[in-house]
Tab-separated table of N, CA, C and O in Angstrom:
chain	number	residue	atom	x	y	z
A	1	MET	N	-10.787	20.233	12.273
A	1	MET	CA	-11.849	19.420	12.803
A	1	MET	C	-12.148	19.634	14.130
A	1	MET	O	-11.191	20.093	14.857
A	2	THR	N	-13.330	19.250	14.567
A	2	THR	CA	-13.671	19.296	15.924
A	2	THR	C	-13.127	18.248	16.731
A	2	THR	O	-12.538	17.197	15.630
A	3	MET	N	-13.626	17.946	17.891
A	3	MET	CA	-13.115	16.385	18.548
A	3	MET	C	-13.597	15.311	17.628
A	3	MET	O	-13.205	14.596	17.827
A	4	ARG	N	-15.150	15.895	17.053
A	4	ARG	CA	-15.543	14.735	16.601
A	4	ARG	C	-15.379	14.640	15.044
A	4	ARG	O	-16.315	15.603	14.291
A	5	GLN	N	-14.613	13.662	14.511
A	5	GLN	CA	-14.599	14.316	12.799
A	5	GLN	C	-15.659	13.312	12.244
A	5	GLN	O	-15.839	12.280	12.920
A	6	SER	N	-15.308	13.495	10.887
A	6	SER	CA	-16.636	13.089	10.079
A	6	SER	C	-15.668	11.186	9.950
A	6	SER	O	-14.491	11.077	9.986
A	7	GLY	N	-16.625	10.502	9.426
A	7	GLY	CA	-16.223	9.049	9.339
A	7	GLY	C	-15.043	8.967	8.453
A	7	GLY	O	-14.153	8.352	8.213
A	8	SER	N	-15.245	9.437	7.278
A	8	SER	CA	-14.213	9.597	6.188
A	8	SER	C	-12.868	9.814	6.701
A	8	SER	O	-11.845	9.493	6.017
A	9	ALA	N	-13.082	10.886	7.366
A	9	ALA	CA	-11.458	11.637	7.393
A	9	ALA	C	-11.011	11.061	8.804
A	9	ALA	O	-9.565	10.839	8.565
A	10	THR	N	-11.523	10.180	9.685
A	10	THR	CA	-11.064	9.335	10.592
A	10	THR	C	-10.587	8.135	9.991
A	10	THR	O	-9.420	7.694	10.115
A	11	TYR	N	-11.137	7.511	8.570
A	11	TYR	CA	-10.995	6.178	8.314
A	11	TYR	C	-9.541	6.834	7.458
A	11	TYR	O	-8.834	5.974	7.353
A	12	ALA	N	-9.320	7.998	6.779
A	12	ALA	CA	-8.301	8.061	5.911
A	12	ALA	C	-7.104	8.187	6.913
A	12	ALA	O	-6.079	7.982	6.418
A	13	ASN	N	-7.506	8.605	8.174
A	13	ASN	CA	-6.675	9.263	9.062
A	13	ASN	C	-5.664	7.870	9.867
A	13	ASN	O	-4.533	7.786	9.713
A	14	ARG	N	-6.840	6.683	10.037
A	14	ARG	CA	-6.346	5.531	10.195
A	14	ARG	C	-5.424	4.647	9.141
A	14	ARG	O	-4.725	3.923	9.610
A	15	LEU	N	-5.757	5.074	8.074
A	15	LEU	CA	-4.917	4.179	6.811
A	15	LEU	C	-3.846	4.973	6.788
A	15	LEU	O	-2.703	4.275	6.851
A	16	ALA	N	-3.644	6.070	6.737
A	16	ALA	CA	-2.284	6.747	6.797
A	16	ALA	C	-1.180	6.402	7.939
A	16	ALA	O	-0.338	6.214	7.557
A	17	SER	N	-2.228	6.615	9.182
A	17	SER	CA	-1.443	5.935	10.218
A	17	SER	C	-0.531	4.706	10.224
A	17	SER	O	0.086	4.166	11.167
A	18	SER	N	-1.626	3.817	9.761
A	18	SER	CA	-1.256	2.215	9.571
A	18	SER	C	-0.248	1.836	8.503
A	18	SER	O	-0.207	0.641	8.502
A	19	GLY	N	0.093	3.157	7.523
A	19	GLY	CA	0.862	2.581	6.144
A	19	GLY	C	0.009	1.883	5.277
A	19	GLY	O	1.029	1.662	4.598
A	20	ALA	N	-0.864	1.919	5.328
A	20	ALA	CA	-1.869	1.389	4.285
A	20	ALA	C	-1.564	2.026	3.185
A	20	ALA	O	-1.416	3.632	2.854
A	21	ARG	N	-1.847	1.243	2.007
A	21	ARG	CA	-1.426	2.105	0.608
A	21	ARG	C	-2.958	2.985	0.211
A	21	ARG	O	-3.657	2.342	0.314
A	22	THR	N	-2.784	4.352	-0.095
A	22	THR	CA	-3.541	5.022	-0.214
A	22	THR	C	-3.415	5.558	-1.735
A	22	THR	O	-3.900	6.460	-2.103
A	23	ASP	N	-2.507	5.318	-2.627
A	23	ASP	CA	-2.360	5.758	-4.069
A	23	ASP	C	-3.280	5.382	-4.993
A	23	ASP	O	-3.579	6.010	-6.291
A	24	ALA	N	-4.294	4.748	-4.645
A	24	ALA	CA	-5.308	4.393	-5.358
A	24	ALA	C	-6.839	4.559	-4.859
A	24	ALA	O	-6.999	3.695	-3.781
A	25	ALA	N	-7.553	5.615	-5.099
A	25	ALA	CA	-8.663	5.461	-4.403
A	25	ALA	C	-9.541	4.417	-4.283
A	25	ALA	O	-9.772	3.451	-5.318
A	26	PRO	N	-10.226	4.164	-3.263
A	26	PRO	CA	-11.164	2.722	-3.466
A	26	PRO	C	-12.326	3.057	-4.225
A	26	PRO	O	-12.771	4.132	-4.537
A	27	ALA	N	-12.764	1.986	-4.843
A	27	ALA	CA	-13.989	2.146	-5.826
A	27	ALA	C	-15.140	2.822	-4.918
A	27	ALA	O	-15.421	2.247	-4.088
A	28	ALA	N	-15.760	3.524	-5.902
A	28	ALA	CA	-17.065	4.500	-5.080
A	28	ALA	C	-18.146	3.437	-5.439
A	28	ALA	O	-18.094	2.651	-6.074
A	29	ARG	N	-18.822	3.600	-4.157
A	29	ARG	CA	-20.043	2.889	-4.034
A	29	ARG	C	-21.012	3.473	-5.627
A	29	ARG	O	-21.124	4.711	-5.975
A	30	GLY	N	-21.938	2.652	-6.060
A	30	GLY	CA	-22.551	2.987	-7.443
A	30	GLY	C	-22.305	3.282	-8.565
A	30	GLY	O	-22.914	3.419	-9.483
A	31	VAL	N	-20.828	2.868	-8.451
A	31	VAL	CA	-20.342	2.896	-10.024
A	31	VAL	C	-20.595	1.275	-10.434
A	31	VAL	O	-20.071	0.366	-9.937
A	32	PRO	N	-20.744	1.494	-11.680
A	32	PRO	CA	-20.971	0.233	-12.463
A	32	PRO	C	-19.521	-0.683	-12.643
A	32	PRO	O	-18.557	-0.094	-12.465
A	33	PRO	N	-19.618	-2.160	-12.293
A	33	PRO	CA	-18.592	-2.965	-12.233
A	33	PRO	C	-17.815	-2.484	-13.441
A	33	PRO	O	-16.400	-2.735	-13.426
A	34	GLN	N	-18.371	-2.387	-14.582
A	34	GLN	CA	-17.230	-2.074	-15.768
A	34	GLN	C	-16.675	-0.659	-15.736
A	34	GLN	O	-15.626	-0.721	-16.198
A	35	ALA	N	-17.081	0.295	-15.146
A	35	ALA	CA	-16.090	1.036	-14.984
A	35	ALA	C	-14.977	1.009	-13.790
A	35	ALA	O	-13.968	1.340	-14.391
A	36	ASN	N	-15.262	0.257	-12.942
A	36	ASN	CA	-14.362	-0.224	-11.823
A	36	ASN	C	-13.309	-1.011	-12.893
A	36	ASN	O	-12.267	-0.956	-12.694
A	37	TYR	N	-13.912	-2.159	-13.526
A	37	TYR	CA	-12.846	-2.871	-14.256
A	37	TYR	C	-12.196	-2.123	-15.278
A	37	TYR	O	-11.052	-2.346	-15.244
A	38	GLU	N	-12.231	-1.516	-15.608
A	38	GLU	CA	-11.761	-0.626	-16.945
A	38	GLU	C	-10.583	0.388	-16.197
A	38	GLU	O	-9.464	0.469	-16.480
A	39	ARG	N	-11.399	0.661	-14.903
A	39	ARG	CA	-10.201	1.689	-14.097
A	39	ARG	C	-9.142	0.882	-13.800
A	39	ARG	O	-8.049	1.337	-13.865
A	40	TYR	N	-9.197	-0.270	-13.066
A	40	TYR	CA	-8.058	-1.102	-12.478
A	40	TYR	C	-7.285	-1.850	-13.605
A	40	TYR	O	-6.159	-1.757	-13.681
A	41	LEU	N	-8.288	-2.058	-14.693
A	41	LEU	CA	-6.959	-2.259	-15.987
A	41	LEU	C	-6.327	-1.603	-16.198
A	41	LEU	O	-4.933	-1.815	-16.570
A	42	ALA	N	-6.424	-0.472	-16.260
A	42	ALA	CA	-5.577	0.728	-16.573
A	42	ALA	C	-4.779	1.138	-15.784
A	42	ALA	O	-3.235	1.414	-16.235
A	43	LEU	N	-5.231	0.872	-14.587
A	43	LEU	CA	-4.019	0.957	-13.482
A	43	LEU	C	-2.822	-0.044	-13.437
A	43	LEU	O	-1.638	0.216	-13.398
A	44	ALA	N	-3.092	-1.340	-13.602
A	44	ALA	CA	-2.335	-2.290	-13.913
A	44	ALA	C	-1.643	-2.172	-15.220
A	44	ALA	O	-0.325	-2.269	-14.906
A	45	ARG	N	-2.197	-1.716	-15.947
A	45	ARG	CA	-1.468	-1.558	-17.195
A	45	ARG	C	-0.350	-0.402	-17.099
A	45	ARG	O	0.954	-0.467	-17.485
A	46	ALA	N	-0.805	0.600	-16.588
A	46	ALA	CA	0.612	1.920	-16.163
A	46	ALA	C	1.474	1.281	-15.529
A	46	ALA	O	2.867	1.716	-15.591
A	47	LYS	N	1.136	0.460	-14.306
A	47	LYS	CA	2.188	-0.027	-13.409
A	47	LYS	C	2.886	-1.105	-14.211
A	47	LYS	O	4.104	-0.999	-13.901
A	48	ALA	N	2.452	-1.733	-15.028
A	48	ALA	CA	3.358	-2.828	-15.867
A	48	ALA	C	4.402	-1.965	-16.475
A	48	ALA	O	5.366	-2.216	-16.741
A	49	LEU	N	3.894	-0.791	-17.556
A	49	LEU	CA	4.552	-0.189	-18.103
A	49	LEU	C	5.694	0.570	-17.496
A	49	LEU	O	6.684	0.716	-18.153
A	50	ALA	N	5.143	0.855	-16.148
A	50	ALA	CA	6.527	1.370	-15.470
A	50	ALA	C	7.409	0.337	-14.884
A	50	ALA	O	8.471	0.944	-14.205
A	51	GLY	N	7.193	-0.511	-15.016
A	51	GLY	CA	8.139	-1.663	-14.823
A	51	GLY	C	7.903	-2.594	-12.751
A	51	GLY	O	8.483	-3.237	-12.842
A	52	ASP	N	6.717	-1.921	-12.426
A	52	ASP	CA	6.302	-2.698	-11.077
A	52	ASP	C	5.470	-3.807	-11.437
A	52	ASP	O	4.139	-3.448	-11.213
A	53	ARG	N	5.944	-4.940	-11.725
A	53	ARG	CA	5.131	-5.939	-11.680
A	53	ARG	C	4.300	-6.227	-10.671
A	53	ARG	O	3.216	-6.867	-10.979
A	54	ILE	N	4.653	-6.119	-9.503
A	54	ILE	CA	3.915	-6.646	-8.270
A	54	ILE	C	2.718	-5.679	-8.251
A	54	ILE	O	1.461	-6.371	-7.917
A	55	GLU	N	2.698	-4.471	-8.441
A	55	GLU	CA	1.594	-3.500	-8.348
A	55	GLU	C	0.919	-3.762	-9.387
A	55	GLU	O	-0.556	-3.772	-9.187
A	56	ALA	N	1.198	-4.018	-10.793
A	56	ALA	CA	0.561	-4.700	-11.502
A	56	ALA	C	-0.495	-5.794	-11.665
A	56	ALA	O	-1.303	-5.601	-11.826
A	57	GLU	N	0.279	-6.660	-10.962
A	57	GLU	CA	-0.327	-8.179	-10.530
A	57	GLU	C	-1.383	-7.587	-9.729
A	57	GLU	O	-2.696	-8.225	-9.669
A	58	ARG	N	-1.352	-6.778	-8.770
A	58	ARG	CA	-2.657	-6.341	-7.648
A	58	ARG	C	-3.352	-5.706	-8.269
A	58	ARG	O	-4.888	-6.259	-8.122
A	59	TYR	N	-3.440	-4.525	-9.367
A	59	TYR	CA	-4.387	-4.404	-9.734
A	59	TYR	C	-4.966	-5.002	-11.062
A	59	TYR	O	-6.225	-4.961	-11.131
A	60	TYR	N	-4.293	-6.170	-11.772
A	60	TYR	CA	-5.064	-7.131	-12.258
A	60	TYR	C	-5.784	-7.996	-11.527
A	60	TYR	O	-6.819	-8.616	-12.061
A	61	GLN	N	-5.399	-8.242	-10.558
A	61	GLN	CA	-6.547	-9.143	-9.429
A	61	GLN	C	-7.786	-8.373	-9.065
A	61	GLN	O	-8.440	-9.113	-9.149
A	62	HIS	N	-7.580	-6.921	-8.846
A	62	HIS	CA	-8.839	-6.216	-8.836
A	62	HIS	C	-9.876	-6.305	-10.185
A	62	HIS	O	-10.993	-6.440	-9.718
A	63	ALA	N	-8.959	-5.858	-11.020
A	63	ALA	CA	-9.932	-6.177	-12.309
A	63	ALA	C	-10.423	-7.308	-12.484
A	63	ALA	O	-11.661	-7.455	-13.370
A	64	GLU	N	-9.940	-8.503	-12.349
A	64	GLU	CA	-10.439	-9.655	-12.580
A	64	GLU	C	-11.853	-9.646	-11.456
A	64	GLU	O	-12.542	-10.935	-11.714
A	65	HIS	N	-11.720	-9.443	-10.507
A	65	HIS	CA	-12.749	-9.602	-9.351
A	65	HIS	C	-14.157	-8.912	-9.998
A	65	HIS	O	-14.888	-9.249	-10.273
A	66	TYR	N	-13.791	-7.587	-10.977
A	66	TYR	CA	-14.983	-7.060	-11.249
A	66	TYR	C	-15.210	-7.920	-12.751
A	66	TYR	O	-16.651	-7.461	-12.896
A	67	LEU	N	-14.521	-8.250	-13.403
A	67	LEU	CA	-14.453	-8.987	-14.547
A	67	LEU	C	-15.656	-10.224	-14.419
A	67	LEU	O	-16.386	-10.634	-15.040
A	68	ARG	N	-15.519	-10.720	-13.095
A	68	ARG	CA	-16.124	-12.049	-12.907
A	68	ARG	C	-17.595	-11.275	-12.047
A	68	ARG	O	-18.636	-11.956	-12.629
A	69	LEU	N	-17.417	-10.096	-11.833
A	69	LEU	CA	-18.725	-9.660	-11.260
A	69	LEU	C	-19.840	-9.392	-12.881
A	69	LEU	O	-21.134	-9.588	-12.467
A	70	ILE	N	-19.119	-8.544	-13.691
A	70	ILE	CA	-19.557	-8.560	-15.050
A	70	ILE	C	-20.214	-9.904	-15.549
A	70	ILE	O	-21.477	-9.853	-16.186
A	71	THR	N	-19.347	-10.573	-15.649
A	71	THR	CA	-19.756	-12.099	-16.439
A	71	THR	C	-20.639	-12.769	-15.418
A	71	THR	O	-21.153	-13.515	-15.754
A	72	GLY	N	-20.966	-12.707	-14.408
A	72	GLY	CA	-21.655	-13.350	-13.426
A	72	GLY	C	-21.176	-14.613	-12.671
A	72	GLY	O	-21.915	-15.660	-12.241
A	73	SER	N	-19.677	-14.815	-13.238
A	73	SER	CA	-19.052	-16.017	-12.610
A	73	SER	C	-18.153	-15.295	-11.189
A	73	SER	O	-17.126	-16.428	-10.959
A	74	ALA	N	-18.734	-14.927	-10.560
A	74	ALA	CA	-18.209	-14.776	-9.255
A	74	ALA	C	-17.772	-15.864	-8.500
A	74	ALA	O	-18.888	-16.364	-8.206
A	75	ALA	N	-17.091	-16.269	-7.814
A	75	ALA	CA	-16.269	-17.518	-7.077
A	75	ALA	C	-16.681	-17.012	-5.724
A	75	ALA	O	-16.314	-16.156	-5.377
């Protein structure tokens, strides 16, 4: 890249250098909440089956956020 990197590449570089987790891509804009809910629920189930309770709980919390958006009970 040139001296001036694109915004997303710069953001990805900052995430990588900060040690932030990048194993699950952030939810894309414009994707319906139902799709994000199902995506995070699947990730949570996969982590639970793999025995990683902490990561499973993290994904379940993300799924719950989207479920609240779907049902209109966002707190």
